[in-house]
Amino acid sequence: MKRSAWDAAYVQPDVRERRFRTSYRADDEKEWEVSMKKGKMKLMIAPLQGSVNDTEQVLEKIVESCRKAIAQKADLLCFPELILNGADPEALGLKIYDRAQPAYGRLHQWLEHLSHTMGIHIAAGMVQQSMIPGRLYSSYIICCPDGHTKNVFQKRYFDDLDQLYMTGSTDKKPVSDPFAFGTVTYALGADMDTPEYVQQIAATQTSLILAASYGRKRDAGKLAKSCSCYVAYVGNGYGAVYDPDGKLLAEADGEEGFTYEIMI
């Protein structure tokens, strides 16, 4: 019998045993050291297309992308905004409320287990239910190989259509996380095009902006140049990496994705 994507996240593959020969350890800052070295990170960009009709198929693609990332010895695997529950506000309309899940709900726990099973950092977006009835967030979940969540970033700003269904975080400041590689800051969709938010990111002197969107392609090169840092961008069917001058370093159309090693 074919195993579902839900089952795959709970199976310990041999590849993880070959890659990690010692148990995980936490340093004083509780930063989990995997294969990243200071100043260097190997990214895998996985620009998958979402599906409003077959979310199981999307989860299977996510699992397959994880296998490819492990084979290519990537440190961080990046997926688009809203990919986990296949949410497309324009296509779903009010049905988006049925797709939403709470933070640390079934989908979130599945991603944590997948990250732990595969032994890799994973970043992916979903529509998140708020504790306030009727309120939804576009959230980006960053999971660690120890099986825990590093952060749940909530989108700050929205385009007009998105505001019909989702609410931006009340905290408009950028969120950054320390990795062994350097500091990583997050931006989703309209965050990338909002001058106030871009200026705040520029002031943080971050090493890398992890930017994700759904639907139309965003200008991540402009974001990189404005903030003078690397940008890894992933959307539906397109992904790219830019240097601090806004120069395109690598890109891919379609769902195949690619890996790229950034050195600071």
Coordinates of C-alpha atoms in Angstrom, one line a residue:
M1 CA 0.0 0.0 0.0
K2 CA 1.3 3.5 -0.9
R3 CA 2.1 5.6 2.2
S4 CA 0.6 9.0 2.3
A5 CA 2.5 12.2 2.7
W6 CA 1.3 12.3 6.4
D7 CA 3.0 8.9 7.0
A8 CA 6.2 9.9 5.3
A9 CA 7.0 12.6 7.8
Y10 CA 7.1 10.0 10.6
V11 CA 9.6 7.6 8.9
Q12 CA 13.2 7.8 9.8
P13 CA 15.1 7.5 6.4
D14 CA 18.6 5.9 6.3
V15 CA 19.9 9.0 4.6
R16 CA 19.5 10.9 7.9
E17 CA 21.6 8.3 9.8
R18 CA 24.3 8.6 7.2
R19 CA 24.4 12.4 7.2
F20 CA 24.3 13.0 11.0
R21 CA 26.6 10.7 12.9
T22 CA 26.2 12.4 16.3
S23 CA 23.3 13.6 18.3
Y24 CA 22.2 17.2 18.1
R25 CA 23.6 19.7 20.7
A26 CA 22.6 23.2 21.6
D27 CA 25.1 26.0 22.3
D28 CA 24.6 28.8 24.8
E29 CA 22.2 30.6 22.4
K30 CA 20.3 27.3 21.8
E31 CA 21.3 27.4 18.1
W32 CA 21.1 24.0 16.6
E33 CA 24.3 23.2 14.6
V34 CA 23.6 20.9 11.7
S35 CA 25.9 21.2 8.6
M36 CA 26.0 25.0 8.4
K37 CA 29.3 26.7 9.0
K38 CA 29.6 30.3 10.1
G39 CA 29.3 32.5 7.0
K40 CA 28.0 29.7 4.7
M41 CA 24.6 28.3 4.0
K42 CA 23.4 26.0 1.2
L43 CA 19.8 26.8 0.3
M44 CA 17.3 24.8 -1.7
I45 CA 14.5 26.8 -3.3
A46 CA 11.4 24.8 -4.0
P47 CA 8.9 26.9 -5.9
L48 CA 6.0 24.5 -5.8
Q49 CA 2.5 25.3 -7.2
G50 CA -0.3 25.1 -4.6
S51 CA -3.6 23.3 -5.2
V52 CA -7.0 24.3 -4.0
N53 CA -8.3 20.8 -4.8
D54 CA -5.6 18.3 -3.8
T55 CA -3.6 19.4 -0.7
E56 CA -2.4 15.8 -0.2
Q57 CA -0.6 16.0 -3.6
V58 CA 1.1 19.2 -2.5
L59 CA 2.3 17.5 0.8
E60 CA 3.7 14.7 -1.3
K61 CA 5.6 17.2 -3.4
I62 CA 7.0 18.8 -0.2
V63 CA 8.2 15.4 1.0
E64 CA 9.9 14.7 -2.3
S65 CA 11.5 18.2 -2.2
C66 CA 12.9 17.3 1.2
R67 CA 14.5 14.1 -0.2
K68 CA 16.1 16.1 -3.0
A69 CA 17.4 18.7 -0.6
I70 CA 19.0 16.0 1.6
A71 CA 20.6 14.4 -1.5
Q72 CA 22.1 17.8 -2.4
K73 CA 23.2 18.4 1.2
A74 CA 21.1 21.6 1.6
D75 CA 20.9 23.3 5.0
L76 CA 17.6 25.2 4.5
L77 CA 14.7 24.2 2.3
C78 CA 12.4 27.1 1.4
F79 CA 8.8 26.8 0.1
P80 CA 6.3 29.5 -1.0
E81 CA 3.8 31.4 1.1
L82 CA 0.5 29.5 1.9
I83 CA 1.8 26.3 0.3
L84 CA 1.0 23.9 3.2
N85 CA -2.8 24.1 3.0
G86 CA -3.0 25.0 -0.7
A87 CA -4.7 28.3 0.1
D88 CA -5.4 30.7 -2.7
P89 CA -7.6 33.5 -1.4
E90 CA -8.8 34.5 -4.9
A91 CA -9.7 31.0 -5.9
L92 CA -11.1 29.8 -2.5
G93 CA -13.0 32.9 -1.4
L94 CA -14.8 32.3 1.9
K95 CA -13.7 28.6 1.8
I96 CA -10.3 29.8 2.9
Y97 CA -11.7 29.7 6.4
D98 CA -12.2 25.9 6.1
R99 CA -8.5 25.5 5.0
A100 CA -7.0 27.5 7.8
Q101 CA -5.4 25.7 10.7
P102 CA -4.1 27.0 14.1
A103 CA -0.4 27.4 14.9
Y104 CA 0.9 24.1 16.3
G105 CA -2.1 22.3 14.8
R106 CA -2.0 19.2 12.6
L107 CA -0.2 20.7 9.6
H108 CA 2.3 22.6 11.8
Q109 CA 3.1 19.4 13.8
W110 CA 3.5 17.5 10.5
L111 CA 6.1 20.0 9.3
E112 CA 8.0 19.7 12.6
H113 CA 8.1 15.9 12.3
L114 CA 9.2 16.2 8.6
S115 CA 12.0 18.6 9.5
H116 CA 13.2 16.2 12.3
T117 CA 12.8 13.1 10.2
M118 CA 14.8 14.5 7.2
G119 CA 17.3 16.4 9.4
I120 CA 17.0 19.8 7.7
H121 CA 15.7 23.3 8.4
I122 CA 12.3 23.8 6.5
A123 CA 10.5 27.1 5.9
A124 CA 6.9 27.0 4.5
G125 CA 3.8 29.1 4.6
M126 CA 0.2 28.4 5.6
V127 CA -3.1 30.2 6.4
Q128 CA -3.3 30.3 10.2
Q129 CA -6.3 30.6 12.3
S130 CA -6.2 33.3 15.0
M131 CA -7.4 32.8 18.5
I132 CA -9.8 35.6 17.6
P133 CA -12.8 34.0 15.8
G134 CA -12.9 34.9 12.1
R135 CA -9.4 36.3 11.9
L136 CA -6.7 34.7 9.6
Y137 CA -3.0 35.2 9.2
S138 CA -0.6 34.3 6.5
S139 CA 2.2 32.7 8.5
Y140 CA 5.6 31.4 7.6
I141 CA 6.8 28.5 9.8
I142 CA 10.5 27.8 10.2
C143 CA 11.2 24.3 11.6
C144 CA 14.6 22.9 12.9
P145 CA 16.1 19.5 12.6
D146 CA 15.6 18.9 16.3
G147 CA 11.9 18.8 15.6
H148 CA 11.0 22.1 17.1
T149 CA 9.8 25.4 15.6
K150 CA 12.3 28.3 15.3
N151 CA 9.7 30.9 14.5
V152 CA 6.2 31.5 13.2
F153 CA 6.4 34.8 11.2
Q154 CA 3.1 36.5 10.4
K155 CA 2.8 38.6 7.3
R156 CA 2.8 42.3 8.1
Y157 CA 1.2 43.9 5.0
F158 CA -1.4 42.9 2.4
D159 CA -2.5 43.7 -1.1
D160 CA -6.1 44.9 -1.4
L161 CA -7.6 41.5 -2.3
D162 CA -5.8 39.7 0.6
Q163 CA -7.3 42.1 3.1
L164 CA -10.8 40.7 2.4
Y165 CA -9.8 37.4 4.1
M166 CA -6.6 37.9 6.2
T167 CA -5.2 40.3 8.7
G168 CA -1.7 41.6 9.1
S169 CA 0.2 41.2 12.3
T170 CA -0.2 44.1 14.7
D171 CA 3.6 44.1 15.2
K172 CA 5.0 45.7 12.0
K173 CA 8.6 45.3 12.9
P174 CA 10.8 42.8 11.0
V175 CA 11.6 39.4 12.7
S176 CA 15.1 38.0 12.5
D177 CA 16.6 34.7 13.7
P178 CA 20.2 33.8 14.3
F179 CA 21.6 30.8 12.4
A180 CA 25.1 29.5 12.4
F181 CA 25.4 31.1 8.9
G182 CA 24.3 34.6 10.1
T183 CA 21.0 36.5 10.7
V184 CA 17.9 35.6 8.6
T185 CA 15.0 38.0 8.3
Y186 CA 11.6 37.2 6.8
A187 CA 9.2 39.0 4.3
L188 CA 6.0 37.7 2.8
G189 CA 4.3 39.0 -0.3
A190 CA 3.4 42.7 0.0
D191 CA 6.0 43.0 2.8
M192 CA 8.6 43.1 0.1
D193 CA 7.0 46.1 -1.6
T194 CA 6.2 48.2 1.5
P195 CA 8.8 51.0 1.9
E196 CA 8.3 51.3 5.6
Y197 CA 9.0 47.6 6.1
V198 CA 11.9 47.5 3.7
Q199 CA 13.5 50.4 5.5
Q200 CA 13.2 48.7 8.8
I201 CA 14.8 45.5 7.4
A202 CA 17.7 47.6 6.0
A203 CA 18.3 49.0 9.4
T204 CA 18.8 45.5 10.9
Q205 CA 21.9 44.7 8.8
T206 CA 20.6 41.2 8.2
S207 CA 22.7 38.6 6.3
L208 CA 19.8 37.1 4.3
I209 CA 16.1 37.9 3.7
L210 CA 14.0 34.8 3.2
A211 CA 11.1 36.1 1.0
A212 CA 8.1 34.1 -0.1
S213 CA 4.9 34.8 -1.9
Y214 CA 2.0 33.2 -3.7
G215 CA 0.4 34.2 -7.0
R216 CA 2.2 36.9 -8.9
K217 CA 6.0 37.2 -8.9
R218 CA 7.6 39.9 -6.7
D219 CA 10.7 42.0 -7.4
A220 CA 13.1 40.4 -5.0
G221 CA 16.1 42.0 -6.7
K222 CA 14.9 45.5 -5.7
L223 CA 14.5 44.2 -2.1
A224 CA 18.1 42.9 -2.0
K225 CA 19.5 46.2 -3.3
S226 CA 17.5 48.3 -1.0
C227 CA 18.5 46.3 2.1
S228 CA 22.1 45.5 0.9
C229 CA 21.9 41.8 1.7
Y230 CA 21.2 38.5 0.0
V231 CA 17.6 37.6 -0.8
A232 CA 16.3 34.1 -1.3
Y233 CA 12.9 34.4 -3.0
V234 CA 10.4 31.6 -3.5
G235 CA 7.0 31.8 -5.1
N236 CA 4.6 29.5 -7.0
G237 CA 6.5 28.3 -10.0
Y238 CA 9.5 30.7 -9.7
G239 CA 12.5 31.1 -7.3
A240 CA 15.6 33.2 -7.3
V241 CA 18.6 34.2 -5.2
Y242 CA 20.0 37.8 -5.4
D243 CA 23.2 39.3 -4.0
P244 CA 23.4 42.5 -1.9
D245 CA 23.7 44.6 -5.1
G246 CA 20.4 43.2 -6.5
K247 CA 22.3 41.0 -9.0
L248 CA 20.6 37.7 -9.9
L249 CA 22.7 34.8 -8.9
A250 CA 20.4 31.9 -9.7
E251 CA 16.8 31.3 -10.7
A252 CA 14.4 28.6 -11.8
D253 CA 11.0 28.6 -13.5
G254 CA 8.6 25.7 -12.8
E255 CA 8.6 23.5 -9.8
E256 CA 12.0 21.7 -10.1
G257 CA 13.8 24.2 -7.9
F258 CA 17.6 24.5 -7.3
T259 CA 20.3 24.8 -4.7
Y260 CA 22.6 27.7 -4.1
E261 CA 25.3 28.2 -1.5
I262 CA 25.6 31.7 0.0
M263 CA 28.8 32.8 1.6
I264 CA 29.0 35.9 3.8

